[in-house]
Amino acid sequence: MEKRFVFVVFSLVIGVVQSVNAEVPAIFVLGDSTSDVGTNNYLPQSTIKANFPHHGIDFPFAIPTGRFSNGFNTADFLAKLFGFKKSPPPFFSQNVKFSIKIRKFRGINFSSAGCGLLGSTGQTTNVITMEEQLFQFSTVHNDLLTFKGPLETEKFLSKSLFFISIGSNDIMNNYYSSNPIPKEYFIPKLGLVYEKHLRNLISLGARKFGIVSVPALGCCPSQRIYQANGECLEELNNQARAFFSTMELLLGNLRLEFKDIKYSLGNIVDMTLNVIDNALAFNFKFVKTACCGSGTLNAQGSCSPISDLCSNRNEYLFWDSFHPTQTASKLAAFTLYGGEPRFVSPINFSQLPDA
């Protein structure tokens, strides 16, 4: 992909963002650290947090919000493209009943860093599992019914957007476990669990889904440090590709069964590899090294107040050993929003409100 594509996407965004603002009453975000905006801050026992420097150094007022980023993440930028100021707040941070009652409710972010599709993923780190996130949404659904009634609630949720970004931790945990399940069995297992979660959301009124598949996991700095010359770990990338293919089939089958659901699936594997292969075209000078960390590729230690910190953060693809920089997250969001079928299909995110 040429750099020209970036400008095409930005031009598209300028042309359509105003037309969709009024059509999206709320955004609901579920997932892991790729979309967490501070959930784990409210979990005293959780060992996976980002509410300390150098996280948030480029966020307004340099506040470490709990995002695993130097600033905003992809969930924030997607929300902005739909007319929101940023991602909706974490579930634990607001009085949902009061927000609905005074008609200022615009959605919630349930994402919890470290979680996965499987309940066992993140179990030892005290995070909010995907199943628990769905339970939290069910309580919101009940609050909506109480204050809006069934018909208005159905209409409200059918026009709302549901963004989901999850699966990476499951794949990584299985790959590095002492007794890993072979890819041919494990990825389909994740697909079955994902399907169960999606069916639960559909039963509660969700109709429009923006699904973010897992990235090229093997190209994260945390994986490159184990490879000769800092190359990507291809087996993990192959698992990410298999996961995307599973999601394609799963979502297509659900669409055949539920005629009124609409979805957009982001191919983050190809999106990531395209940026790595054409780094200079996207103004990235560093695609192997983390901006915040320590050791080889700045990826042997997690980002902390005493970590080595790059000054030219806009030139880095990775913020820490696993997560993208704010610049990379913005590029991902714009591509999901207005990208071509190679990267997001069968429609892009911008087309969800009108679908």
Short mmCIF file of C-alpha atoms in Angstrom, two decimals:
data_model
loop_
_atom_site.label_atom_id
_atom_site.label_comp_id
_atom_site.label_asym_id
_atom_site.label_seq_id
_atom_site.Cartn_x
_atom_site.Cartn_y
_atom_site.Cartn_z
CA MET A 1 0.00 0.00 0.00
CA GLU A 2 1.28 3.42 -0.88
CA LYS A 3 1.37 6.43 1.37
CA ARG A 4 -1.32 7.88 -0.90
CA PHE A 5 -3.83 5.53 0.77
CA VAL A 6 -3.40 7.33 4.09
CA PHE A 7 -4.47 10.61 2.52
CA VAL A 8 -7.41 8.89 0.82
CA VAL A 9 -8.59 7.61 4.18
CA PHE A 10 -8.23 11.02 5.83
CA SER A 11 -10.15 12.66 2.97
CA LEU A 12 -12.90 10.07 3.30
CA VAL A 13 -13.14 10.69 7.03
CA ILE A 14 -13.55 14.44 6.54
CA GLY A 15 -16.35 13.77 4.09
CA VAL A 16 -18.39 11.31 6.13
CA VAL A 17 -17.79 11.84 9.84
CA GLN A 18 -20.37 14.61 10.10
CA SER A 19 -23.04 12.44 8.50
CA VAL A 20 -22.76 9.62 11.03
CA ASN A 21 -22.50 11.54 14.29
CA ALA A 22 -26.24 11.77 14.96
CA GLU A 23 -26.84 8.13 14.03
CA VAL A 24 -24.72 6.57 16.77
CA PRO A 25 -26.42 7.02 20.16
CA ALA A 26 -23.78 5.02 22.06
CA ILE A 27 -20.58 3.05 21.73
CA PHE A 28 -19.79 -0.05 23.77
CA VAL A 29 -16.23 -1.38 23.85
CA LEU A 30 -15.21 -4.84 25.01
CA GLY A 31 -11.77 -6.38 24.98
CA ASP A 32 -8.26 -6.38 26.41
CA SER A 33 -5.39 -3.90 26.82
CA THR A 34 -5.65 -2.79 23.20
CA SER A 35 -8.87 -0.97 24.09
CA ASP A 36 -8.73 -0.61 27.90
CA VAL A 37 -9.11 3.03 28.99
CA GLY A 38 -8.67 2.53 32.72
CA THR A 39 -10.76 -0.44 33.87
CA ASN A 40 -7.88 -2.08 35.72
CA ASN A 41 -7.28 1.10 37.74
CA TYR A 42 -10.38 0.08 39.71
CA LEU A 43 -9.10 -3.43 40.43
CA PRO A 44 -6.90 -3.29 43.57
CA GLN A 45 -5.67 -6.87 43.12
CA SER A 46 -4.87 -6.58 39.41
CA THR A 47 -1.21 -6.85 38.46
CA ILE A 48 -1.73 -5.47 34.95
CA LYS A 49 -2.00 -1.69 35.06
CA ALA A 50 -0.76 1.36 33.20
CA ASN A 51 -1.79 4.19 35.54
CA PHE A 52 1.76 5.43 36.06
CA PRO A 53 4.43 7.18 33.95
CA HIS A 54 5.69 6.96 31.30
CA HIS A 55 2.23 5.86 30.14
CA GLY A 56 0.11 8.83 29.11
CA ILE A 57 3.03 11.18 28.52
CA ASP A 58 1.29 12.55 25.40
CA PHE A 59 -2.24 12.38 26.81
CA PRO A 60 -3.75 15.79 27.70
CA PHE A 61 -1.91 17.08 30.78
CA ALA A 62 0.37 14.00 30.58
CA ILE A 63 -2.04 11.94 32.69
CA PRO A 64 -1.38 8.18 32.93
CA THR A 65 -5.00 7.10 32.54
CA GLY A 66 -4.52 3.35 32.49
CA ARG A 67 -4.20 3.18 28.72
CA PHE A 68 -1.25 1.12 27.54
CA SER A 69 -0.11 3.98 25.34
CA ASN A 70 1.73 7.26 25.35
CA GLY A 71 -1.63 8.88 24.64
CA PHE A 72 -4.96 7.79 23.19
CA ASN A 73 -5.60 4.27 21.93
CA THR A 74 -7.52 2.90 18.95
CA ALA A 75 -10.84 2.82 20.83
CA ASP A 76 -10.46 6.56 21.48
CA PHE A 77 -9.72 7.41 17.87
CA LEU A 78 -12.60 5.29 16.58
CA ALA A 79 -14.94 7.03 18.99
CA LYS A 80 -13.64 10.42 17.82
CA LEU A 81 -14.38 9.49 14.22
CA PHE A 82 -17.99 8.87 15.20
CA GLY A 83 -18.32 12.27 16.86
CA PHE A 84 -17.35 11.39 20.44
CA LYS A 85 -14.62 13.22 22.35
CA LYS A 86 -12.86 9.93 23.14
CA SER A 87 -13.77 6.39 24.15
CA PRO A 88 -16.66 6.08 26.59
CA PRO A 89 -15.42 5.77 30.20
CA PRO A 90 -14.78 2.51 32.05
CA PHE A 91 -17.76 0.69 33.54
CA PHE A 92 -16.57 1.23 37.11
CA SER A 93 -16.11 4.98 36.68
CA GLN A 94 -19.67 6.14 36.19
CA ASN A 95 -23.15 5.98 37.64
CA VAL A 96 -24.89 4.26 34.75
CA LYS A 97 -28.40 4.62 36.16
CA PHE A 98 -27.97 8.37 36.68
CA SER A 99 -26.48 8.87 33.19
CA ILE A 100 -29.41 7.06 31.58
CA LYS A 101 -31.94 8.90 33.73
CA ILE A 102 -30.68 12.34 32.68
CA ARG A 103 -30.25 11.15 29.09
CA LYS A 104 -26.52 11.74 28.92
CA PHE A 105 -25.60 8.10 28.50
CA ARG A 106 -23.37 7.52 25.45
CA GLY A 107 -21.90 4.10 26.16
CA ILE A 108 -19.28 2.30 28.24
CA ASN A 109 -15.85 0.76 27.80
CA PHE A 110 -15.69 -2.64 29.52
CA SER A 111 -12.22 -3.63 28.26
CA SER A 112 -9.76 -5.01 30.78
CA ALA A 113 -6.04 -5.40 30.09
CA GLY A 114 -4.82 -8.97 30.38
CA CYS A 115 -8.13 -10.68 29.68
CA GLY A 116 -9.02 -13.02 26.86
CA LEU A 117 -11.84 -14.93 25.27
CA LEU A 118 -11.22 -17.81 27.65
CA GLY A 119 -12.07 -17.40 31.31
CA SER A 120 -8.70 -18.92 32.21
CA THR A 121 -6.82 -16.15 30.39
CA GLY A 122 -5.83 -13.52 32.90
CA GLN A 123 -7.23 -15.55 35.77
CA THR A 124 -4.06 -15.22 37.86
CA THR A 125 -3.75 -11.47 37.22
CA ASN A 126 -7.19 -10.51 38.58
CA VAL A 127 -8.67 -8.83 35.53
CA ILE A 128 -12.22 -8.65 34.16
CA THR A 129 -12.83 -11.65 31.91
CA MET A 130 -14.84 -11.40 28.70
CA GLU A 131 -17.66 -13.31 30.37
CA GLU A 132 -17.67 -10.79 33.22
CA GLN A 133 -17.67 -7.91 30.72
CA LEU A 134 -20.79 -9.40 29.15
CA PHE A 135 -22.40 -9.66 32.59
CA GLN A 136 -21.60 -5.99 33.17
CA PHE A 137 -23.28 -5.14 29.88
CA SER A 138 -26.33 -7.18 30.91
CA THR A 139 -26.68 -4.95 34.00
CA VAL A 140 -26.53 -1.89 31.74
CA HIS A 141 -29.17 -3.49 29.54
CA ASN A 142 -31.41 -3.90 32.57
CA ASP A 143 -30.87 -0.24 33.54
CA LEU A 144 -31.80 0.83 30.02
CA LEU A 145 -34.99 -1.24 30.23
CA THR A 146 -35.86 0.39 33.54
CA PHE A 147 -35.51 3.97 32.34
CA LYS A 148 -36.24 3.70 28.61
CA GLY A 149 -38.62 0.77 28.36
CA PRO A 150 -38.25 -2.21 26.00
CA LEU A 151 -39.06 -0.52 22.67
CA GLU A 152 -36.78 2.49 23.16
CA THR A 153 -34.03 0.24 24.54
CA GLU A 154 -34.24 -2.02 21.50
CA LYS A 155 -34.02 0.97 19.16
CA PHE A 156 -31.17 2.53 21.16
CA LEU A 157 -29.03 -0.62 21.16
CA SER A 158 -29.78 -1.52 17.54
CA LYS A 159 -28.26 1.80 16.45
CA SER A 160 -25.33 1.68 18.90
CA LEU A 161 -21.91 0.37 17.90
CA PHE A 162 -20.14 -2.50 19.62
CA PHE A 163 -16.36 -2.55 19.23
CA ILE A 164 -14.51 -5.71 20.27
CA SER A 165 -10.74 -6.21 20.37
CA ILE A 166 -9.64 -9.47 22.00
CA GLY A 167 -7.82 -12.75 21.43
CA SER A 168 -4.14 -11.86 21.59
CA ASN A 169 -3.66 -12.91 25.21
CA ASP A 170 -5.30 -16.27 24.60
CA ILE A 171 -2.98 -17.04 21.71
CA MET A 172 0.14 -15.85 23.53
CA ASN A 173 -0.71 -17.71 26.73
CA ASN A 174 -1.33 -20.96 24.90
CA TYR A 175 1.81 -20.63 22.77
CA TYR A 176 4.04 -20.19 25.82
CA SER A 177 2.27 -22.67 28.09
CA SER A 178 4.07 -25.81 29.21
CA ASN A 179 1.57 -27.94 27.30
CA PRO A 180 0.26 -25.85 24.38
CA ILE A 181 -2.78 -26.96 22.41
CA PRO A 182 -1.91 -27.29 18.68
CA LYS A 183 -3.05 -24.37 16.54
CA GLU A 184 -5.40 -26.62 14.53
CA TYR A 185 -7.42 -27.27 17.68
CA PHE A 186 -6.86 -24.11 19.72
CA ILE A 187 -7.91 -21.46 17.18
CA PRO A 188 -11.26 -23.18 16.42
CA LYS A 189 -11.79 -23.42 20.19
CA LEU A 190 -11.36 -19.65 20.46
CA GLY A 191 -13.81 -19.24 17.60
CA LEU A 192 -16.48 -21.25 19.42
CA VAL A 193 -16.05 -19.16 22.58
CA TYR A 194 -16.14 -15.92 20.54
CA GLU A 195 -19.36 -17.11 18.90
CA LYS A 196 -20.92 -17.74 22.31
CA HIS A 197 -20.03 -14.23 23.45
CA LEU A 198 -21.40 -12.67 20.26
CA ARG A 199 -24.65 -14.62 20.56
CA ASN A 200 -25.05 -13.33 24.10
CA LEU A 201 -24.59 -9.75 22.91
CA ILE A 202 -27.08 -10.29 20.09
CA SER A 203 -29.63 -11.69 22.57
CA LEU A 204 -29.24 -8.47 24.56
CA GLY A 205 -29.90 -6.23 21.56
CA ALA A 206 -26.51 -5.62 19.93
CA ARG A 207 -26.75 -5.41 16.14
CA LYS A 208 -23.76 -3.46 14.80
CA PHE A 209 -20.29 -4.89 15.43
CA GLY A 210 -16.84 -3.49 14.71
CA ILE A 211 -14.53 -6.44 15.27
CA VAL A 212 -10.77 -5.91 15.54
CA SER A 213 -8.85 -9.12 14.92
CA VAL A 214 -5.49 -9.76 16.58
CA PRO A 215 -2.34 -8.10 15.18
CA ALA A 216 0.82 -9.71 13.81
CA LEU A 217 1.79 -10.93 17.28
CA GLY A 218 5.12 -12.30 16.17
CA CYS A 219 6.32 -8.85 15.12
CA CYS A 220 5.89 -7.27 18.55
CA PRO A 221 9.24 -6.25 20.07
CA SER A 222 8.60 -8.72 22.89
CA GLN A 223 8.79 -11.56 20.34
CA ARG A 224 11.51 -10.16 18.11
CA ILE A 225 14.06 -10.28 20.93
CA TYR A 226 14.07 -14.07 20.69
CA GLN A 227 14.71 -14.16 16.95
CA ALA A 228 17.91 -13.88 14.95
CA ASN A 229 18.45 -10.31 13.74
CA GLY A 230 15.26 -9.23 15.50
CA GLU A 231 12.96 -10.76 12.89
CA CYS A 232 9.30 -11.65 13.45
CA LEU A 233 8.24 -14.93 15.04
CA GLU A 234 6.29 -16.36 12.11
CA GLU A 235 4.49 -19.11 14.03
CA LEU A 236 2.67 -16.51 16.11
CA ASN A 237 1.83 -14.54 12.96
CA ASN A 238 0.42 -17.72 11.43
CA GLN A 239 -1.78 -18.19 14.47
CA ALA A 240 -2.98 -14.60 14.13
CA ARG A 241 -3.83 -15.26 10.47
CA ALA A 242 -5.69 -18.44 11.41
CA PHE A 243 -7.66 -16.50 14.03
CA PHE A 244 -8.67 -13.91 11.43
CA SER A 245 -9.83 -16.62 9.02
CA THR A 246 -11.86 -18.21 11.81
CA MET A 247 -13.49 -14.85 12.54
CA GLU A 248 -14.32 -14.34 8.86
CA LEU A 249 -16.18 -17.65 8.74
CA LEU A 250 -17.82 -17.17 12.12
CA LEU A 251 -19.17 -13.70 11.37
CA GLY A 252 -20.35 -14.72 7.92
CA ASN A 253 -22.34 -17.61 9.38
CA LEU A 254 -23.86 -15.42 12.09
CA ARG A 255 -24.94 -12.92 9.44
CA LEU A 256 -26.77 -15.69 7.60
CA GLU A 257 -28.59 -16.67 10.79
CA PHE A 258 -29.32 -13.16 12.09
CA LYS A 259 -30.38 -11.10 9.08
CA ASP A 260 -30.47 -7.82 10.99
CA ILE A 261 -26.89 -7.79 12.31
CA LYS A 262 -24.14 -5.85 10.56
CA TYR A 263 -20.42 -6.27 11.09
CA SER A 264 -17.06 -4.98 9.99
CA LEU A 265 -13.96 -7.11 10.54
CA GLY A 266 -10.53 -5.50 10.69
CA ASN A 267 -7.61 -7.54 9.36
CA ILE A 268 -5.03 -6.21 11.79
CA VAL A 269 -2.47 -8.84 10.78
CA ASP A 270 -2.18 -7.52 7.22
CA MET A 271 -2.60 -3.96 8.41
CA THR A 272 0.38 -4.30 10.76
CA LEU A 273 2.59 -6.11 8.26
CA ASN A 274 1.79 -3.53 5.60
CA VAL A 275 2.98 -0.73 7.86
CA ILE A 276 6.13 -2.66 8.78
CA ASP A 277 6.93 -3.39 5.13
CA ASN A 278 6.30 0.23 4.11
CA ALA A 279 7.42 1.96 7.28
CA LEU A 280 8.91 5.10 5.73
CA ALA A 281 5.75 5.68 3.69
CA PHE A 282 3.91 5.97 6.99
CA ASN A 283 6.64 8.12 8.59
CA PHE A 284 7.76 5.36 10.96
CA LYS A 285 11.51 5.02 11.43
CA PHE A 286 11.39 2.38 14.17
CA VAL A 287 9.20 -0.71 13.76
CA LYS A 288 11.25 -3.26 15.70
CA THR A 289 12.09 -1.28 18.83
CA ALA A 290 9.75 -0.22 21.63
CA CYS A 291 9.68 3.44 22.64
CA CYS A 292 9.38 2.75 26.38
CA GLY A 293 11.19 -0.13 28.04
CA SER A 294 14.67 -1.48 28.61
CA GLY A 295 17.19 -3.98 27.27
CA THR A 296 17.30 -5.47 23.79
CA LEU A 297 14.99 -3.59 21.42
CA ASN A 298 13.82 -1.76 24.56
CA ALA A 299 11.53 -4.78 24.99
CA GLN A 300 13.02 -6.81 27.83
CA GLY A 301 11.44 -4.67 30.52
CA SER A 302 7.93 -3.23 30.78
CA CYS A 303 7.29 0.49 30.53
CA SER A 304 7.73 2.17 33.91
CA PRO A 305 8.81 5.53 35.38
CA ILE A 306 12.46 4.41 35.24
CA SER A 307 12.35 2.96 31.72
CA ASP A 308 14.28 4.29 28.76
CA LEU A 309 11.94 6.61 26.87
CA CYS A 310 12.25 7.72 23.26
CA SER A 311 11.75 11.40 22.48
CA ASN A 312 10.53 11.02 18.90
CA ARG A 313 7.44 8.97 19.72
CA ASN A 314 5.65 9.73 16.45
CA GLU A 315 8.36 7.78 14.62
CA TYR A 316 7.78 4.56 16.60
CA LEU A 317 5.26 1.87 15.74
CA PHE A 318 5.40 0.33 19.21
CA TRP A 319 4.96 2.14 22.50
CA ASP A 320 6.10 -0.76 24.69
CA SER A 321 7.00 -4.38 24.03
CA PHE A 322 3.48 -5.17 22.84
CA HIS A 323 1.24 -2.12 22.37
CA PRO A 324 1.19 0.49 19.59
CA THR A 325 2.02 4.16 20.01
CA GLN A 326 -0.68 6.80 19.85
CA THR A 327 0.38 7.52 16.26
CA ALA A 328 0.05 3.87 15.27
CA SER A 329 -3.32 3.60 17.05
CA LYS A 330 -4.60 6.61 15.13
CA LEU A 331 -3.50 5.09 11.83
CA ALA A 332 -5.22 1.81 12.74
CA ALA A 333 -8.45 3.60 13.64
CA PHE A 334 -8.51 5.61 10.42
CA THR A 335 -7.89 2.47 8.40
CA LEU A 336 -10.65 0.56 10.19
CA TYR A 337 -12.97 3.52 9.71
CA GLY A 338 -12.39 4.22 6.04
CA GLY A 339 -10.11 1.48 4.72
CA GLU A 340 -10.33 -0.72 1.66
CA PRO A 341 -11.58 -4.36 1.72
CA ARG A 342 -8.02 -5.64 1.97
CA PHE A 343 -7.89 -4.37 5.53
CA VAL A 344 -11.51 -4.19 6.65
CA SER A 345 -14.50 -6.09 5.28
CA PRO A 346 -17.21 -6.70 4.18
CA ILE A 347 -17.77 -3.02 4.94
CA ASN A 348 -15.59 -0.59 6.85
CA PHE A 349 -16.50 0.86 10.23
CA SER A 350 -17.76 4.14 8.77
CA GLN A 351 -20.50 2.23 6.94
CA LEU A 352 -21.88 0.48 10.03
CA PRO A 353 -24.38 3.22 11.02
CA ASP A 354 -25.97 3.20 7.57
CA ALA A 355 -25.85 -0.57 7.03
#
